[in-house]
Amino acid sequence: NHAARFIGGQEIDVPVTIAFGSRERLLPKGGARRREELPPHIRWLELPGCGHVPTWDDPALVSQAILETTGQAAARDPGAPRPLERQPG
């Protein structure tokens, strides 16, 4: 029963990004992207040139996507903790 796998997604009210590599070969695109189970504000992102492990294929791109999403959360709540910034050195 597919409905039992994930419930309550429509209630998510924080910024969320779901990212898939453009060269993903292990997860079927049709089965993995159940948009109707999630709220419409979810950001769907295709990572160009990445496969099943985008953190290996393009760590900078994945980091950028994470920082953009956490930045959205911080913008919504100015009192929220900010993502750590890399210190020079």
JSON list of C-alpha atoms in Angstrom, two decimals:
[
{"chain": "A", "resi": 1, "resn": "ASN", "atom": "CA", "xyz": [0.00, 0.00, 0.00]},
{"chain": "A", "resi": 2, "resn": "HIS", "atom": "CA", "xyz": [1.77, 3.16, -1.21]},
{"chain": "A", "resi": 3, "resn": "ALA", "atom": "CA", "xyz": [-0.36, 5.49, 0.90]},
{"chain": "A", "resi": 4, "resn": "ALA", "atom": "CA", "xyz": [1.02, 3.92, 4.09]},
{"chain": "A", "resi": 5, "resn": "ARG", "atom": "CA", "xyz": [4.63, 4.77, 3.17]},
{"chain": "A", "resi": 6, "resn": "PHE", "atom": "CA", "xyz": [4.35, 8.49, 3.76]},
{"chain": "A", "resi": 7, "resn": "ILE", "atom": "CA", "xyz": [1.64, 10.49, 5.45]},
{"chain": "A", "resi": 8, "resn": "GLY", "atom": "CA", "xyz": [1.40, 14.02, 6.74]},
{"chain": "A", "resi": 9, "resn": "GLY", "atom": "CA", "xyz": [3.47, 15.57, 3.99]},
{"chain": "A", "resi": 10, "resn": "GLN", "atom": "CA", "xyz": [0.86, 18.23, 3.27]},
{"chain": "A", "resi": 11, "resn": "GLU", "atom": "CA", "xyz": [1.45, 19.57, 6.78]},
{"chain": "A", "resi": 12, "resn": "ILE", "atom": "CA", "xyz": [5.12, 20.41, 6.22]},
{"chain": "A", "resi": 13, "resn": "ASP", "atom": "CA", "xyz": [5.48, 24.17, 6.61]},
{"chain": "A", "resi": 14, "resn": "VAL", "atom": "CA", "xyz": [9.25, 24.70, 6.46]},
{"chain": "A", "resi": 15, "resn": "PRO", "atom": "CA", "xyz": [11.39, 25.15, 3.35]},
{"chain": "A", "resi": 16, "resn": "VAL", "atom": "CA", "xyz": [12.24, 21.80, 1.76]},
{"chain": "A", "resi": 17, "resn": "THR", "atom": "CA", "xyz": [14.24, 20.99, -1.35]},
{"chain": "A", "resi": 18, "resn": "ILE", "atom": "CA", "xyz": [14.04, 17.61, -3.04]},
{"chain": "A", "resi": 19, "resn": "ALA", "atom": "CA", "xyz": [16.95, 17.12, -5.39]},
{"chain": "A", "resi": 20, "resn": "PHE", "atom": "CA", "xyz": [17.58, 14.39, -7.95]},
{"chain": "A", "resi": 21, "resn": "GLY", "atom": "CA", "xyz": [20.58, 13.89, -10.16]},
{"chain": "A", "resi": 22, "resn": "SER", "atom": "CA", "xyz": [19.87, 14.27, -13.87]},
{"chain": "A", "resi": 23, "resn": "ARG", "atom": "CA", "xyz": [21.71, 10.98, -14.40]},
{"chain": "A", "resi": 24, "resn": "GLU", "atom": "CA", "xyz": [19.91, 9.07, -11.61]},
{"chain": "A", "resi": 25, "resn": "ARG", "atom": "CA", "xyz": [19.62, 5.41, -12.62]},
{"chain": "A", "resi": 26, "resn": "LEU", "atom": "CA", "xyz": [18.66, 3.63, -9.39]},
{"chain": "A", "resi": 27, "resn": "LEU", "atom": "CA", "xyz": [15.47, 5.42, -8.38]},
{"chain": "A", "resi": 28, "resn": "PRO", "atom": "CA", "xyz": [12.68, 5.53, -10.93]},
{"chain": "A", "resi": 29, "resn": "LYS", "atom": "CA", "xyz": [11.67, 9.12, -11.55]},
{"chain": "A", "resi": 30, "resn": "GLY", "atom": "CA", "xyz": [7.96, 8.31, -11.63]},
{"chain": "A", "resi": 31, "resn": "GLY", "atom": "CA", "xyz": [7.97, 6.38, -8.36]},
{"chain": "A", "resi": 32, "resn": "ALA", "atom": "CA", "xyz": [10.32, 8.63, -6.45]},
{"chain": "A", "resi": 33, "resn": "ARG", "atom": "CA", "xyz": [8.57, 11.92, -7.15]},
{"chain": "A", "resi": 34, "resn": "ARG", "atom": "CA", "xyz": [5.21, 11.81, -5.44]},
{"chain": "A", "resi": 35, "resn": "ARG", "atom": "CA", "xyz": [4.50, 15.53, -5.55]},
{"chain": "A", "resi": 36, "resn": "GLU", "atom": "CA", "xyz": [0.86, 15.14, -4.66]},
{"chain": "A", "resi": 37, "resn": "GLU", "atom": "CA", "xyz": [1.89, 13.89, -1.20]},
{"chain": "A", "resi": 38, "resn": "LEU", "atom": "CA", "xyz": [3.82, 17.08, -0.46]},
{"chain": "A", "resi": 39, "resn": "PRO", "atom": "CA", "xyz": [2.81, 20.72, -0.11]},
{"chain": "A", "resi": 40, "resn": "PRO", "atom": "CA", "xyz": [3.12, 22.89, -3.21]},
{"chain": "A", "resi": 41, "resn": "HIS", "atom": "CA", "xyz": [5.91, 25.06, -1.76]},
{"chain": "A", "resi": 42, "resn": "ILE", "atom": "CA", "xyz": [8.41, 22.20, -1.94]},
{"chain": "A", "resi": 43, "resn": "ARG", "atom": "CA", "xyz": [11.31, 23.08, -4.24]},
{"chain": "A", "resi": 44, "resn": "TRP", "atom": "CA", "xyz": [12.09, 20.35, -6.78]},
{"chain": "A", "resi": 45, "resn": "LEU", "atom": "CA", "xyz": [15.62, 20.55, -8.12]},
{"chain": "A", "resi": 46, "resn": "GLU", "atom": "CA", "xyz": [17.39, 18.53, -10.79]},
{"chain": "A", "resi": 47, "resn": "LEU", "atom": "CA", "xyz": [21.13, 18.46, -10.28]},
{"chain": "A", "resi": 48, "resn": "PRO", "atom": "CA", "xyz": [22.72, 18.50, -13.75]},
{"chain": "A", "resi": 49, "resn": "GLY", "atom": "CA", "xyz": [25.34, 15.86, -14.41]},
{"chain": "A", "resi": 50, "resn": "CYS", "atom": "CA", "xyz": [24.77, 14.09, -11.09]},
{"chain": "A", "resi": 51, "resn": "GLY", "atom": "CA", "xyz": [23.84, 10.46, -10.60]},
{"chain": "A", "resi": 52, "resn": "HIS", "atom": "CA", "xyz": [22.59, 8.58, -7.54]},
{"chain": "A", "resi": 53, "resn": "VAL", "atom": "CA", "xyz": [25.19, 10.12, -5.21]},
{"chain": "A", "resi": 54, "resn": "PRO", "atom": "CA", "xyz": [25.25, 13.83, -6.06]},
{"chain": "A", "resi": 55, "resn": "THR", "atom": "CA", "xyz": [27.43, 14.61, -3.03]},
{"chain": "A", "resi": 56, "resn": "TRP", "atom": "CA", "xyz": [30.16, 12.62, -4.79]},
{"chain": "A", "resi": 57, "resn": "ASP", "atom": "CA", "xyz": [29.45, 13.92, -8.29]},
{"chain": "A", "resi": 58, "resn": "ASP", "atom": "CA", "xyz": [29.25, 17.63, -7.45]},
{"chain": "A", "resi": 59, "resn": "PRO", "atom": "CA", "xyz": [29.63, 18.43, -3.75]},
{"chain": "A", "resi": 60, "resn": "ALA", "atom": "CA", "xyz": [29.68, 22.19, -4.39]},
{"chain": "A", "resi": 61, "resn": "LEU", "atom": "CA", "xyz": [26.30, 22.05, -6.15]},
{"chain": "A", "resi": 62, "resn": "VAL", "atom": "CA", "xyz": [24.78, 20.00, -3.33]},
{"chain": "A", "resi": 63, "resn": "SER", "atom": "CA", "xyz": [26.21, 22.42, -0.76]},
{"chain": "A", "resi": 64, "resn": "GLN", "atom": "CA", "xyz": [24.72, 25.33, -2.67]},
{"chain": "A", "resi": 65, "resn": "ALA", "atom": "CA", "xyz": [21.28, 23.68, -2.69]},
{"chain": "A", "resi": 66, "resn": "ILE", "atom": "CA", "xyz": [21.47, 23.02, 1.06]},
{"chain": "A", "resi": 67, "resn": "LEU", "atom": "CA", "xyz": [22.59, 26.57, 1.84]},
{"chain": "A", "resi": 68, "resn": "GLU", "atom": "CA", "xyz": [19.84, 28.03, -0.33]},
{"chain": "A", "resi": 69, "resn": "THR", "atom": "CA", "xyz": [17.24, 25.96, 1.51]},
{"chain": "A", "resi": 70, "resn": "THR", "atom": "CA", "xyz": [18.58, 26.77, 4.97]},
{"chain": "A", "resi": 71, "resn": "GLY", "atom": "CA", "xyz": [18.76, 30.42, 3.94]},
{"chain": "A", "resi": 72, "resn": "GLN", "atom": "CA", "xyz": [15.06, 30.28, 3.08]},
{"chain": "A", "resi": 73, "resn": "ALA", "atom": "CA", "xyz": [14.37, 28.95, 6.57]},
{"chain": "A", "resi": 74, "resn": "ALA", "atom": "CA", "xyz": [16.43, 31.71, 8.18]},
{"chain": "A", "resi": 75, "resn": "ALA", "atom": "CA", "xyz": [14.65, 34.36, 6.11]},
{"chain": "A", "resi": 76, "resn": "ARG", "atom": "CA", "xyz": [11.30, 33.10, 7.36]},
{"chain": "A", "resi": 77, "resn": "ASP", "atom": "CA", "xyz": [12.43, 33.24, 11.00]},
{"chain": "A", "resi": 78, "resn": "PRO", "atom": "CA", "xyz": [15.05, 35.92, 11.73]},
{"chain": "A", "resi": 79, "resn": "GLY", "atom": "CA", "xyz": [15.64, 34.37, 15.17]},
{"chain": "A", "resi": 80, "resn": "ALA", "atom": "CA", "xyz": [16.50, 30.96, 13.71]},
{"chain": "A", "resi": 81, "resn": "PRO", "atom": "CA", "xyz": [20.10, 29.75, 13.86]},
{"chain": "A", "resi": 82, "resn": "ARG", "atom": "CA", "xyz": [22.05, 30.64, 10.72]},
{"chain": "A", "resi": 83, "resn": "PRO", "atom": "CA", "xyz": [24.02, 28.05, 8.72]},
{"chain": "A", "resi": 84, "resn": "LEU", "atom": "CA", "xyz": [27.66, 27.94, 9.72]},
{"chain": "A", "resi": 85, "resn": "GLU", "atom": "CA", "xyz": [29.94, 30.01, 7.56]},
{"chain": "A", "resi": 86, "resn": "ARG", "atom": "CA", "xyz": [33.36, 28.72, 6.61]},
{"chain": "A", "resi": 87, "resn": "GLN", "atom": "CA", "xyz": [36.09, 30.65, 8.39]},
{"chain": "A", "resi": 88, "resn": "PRO", "atom": "CA", "xyz": [39.10, 31.78, 6.35]},
{"chain": "A", "resi": 89, "resn": "GLY", "atom": "CA", "xyz": [42.32, 30.06, 7.04]}
]
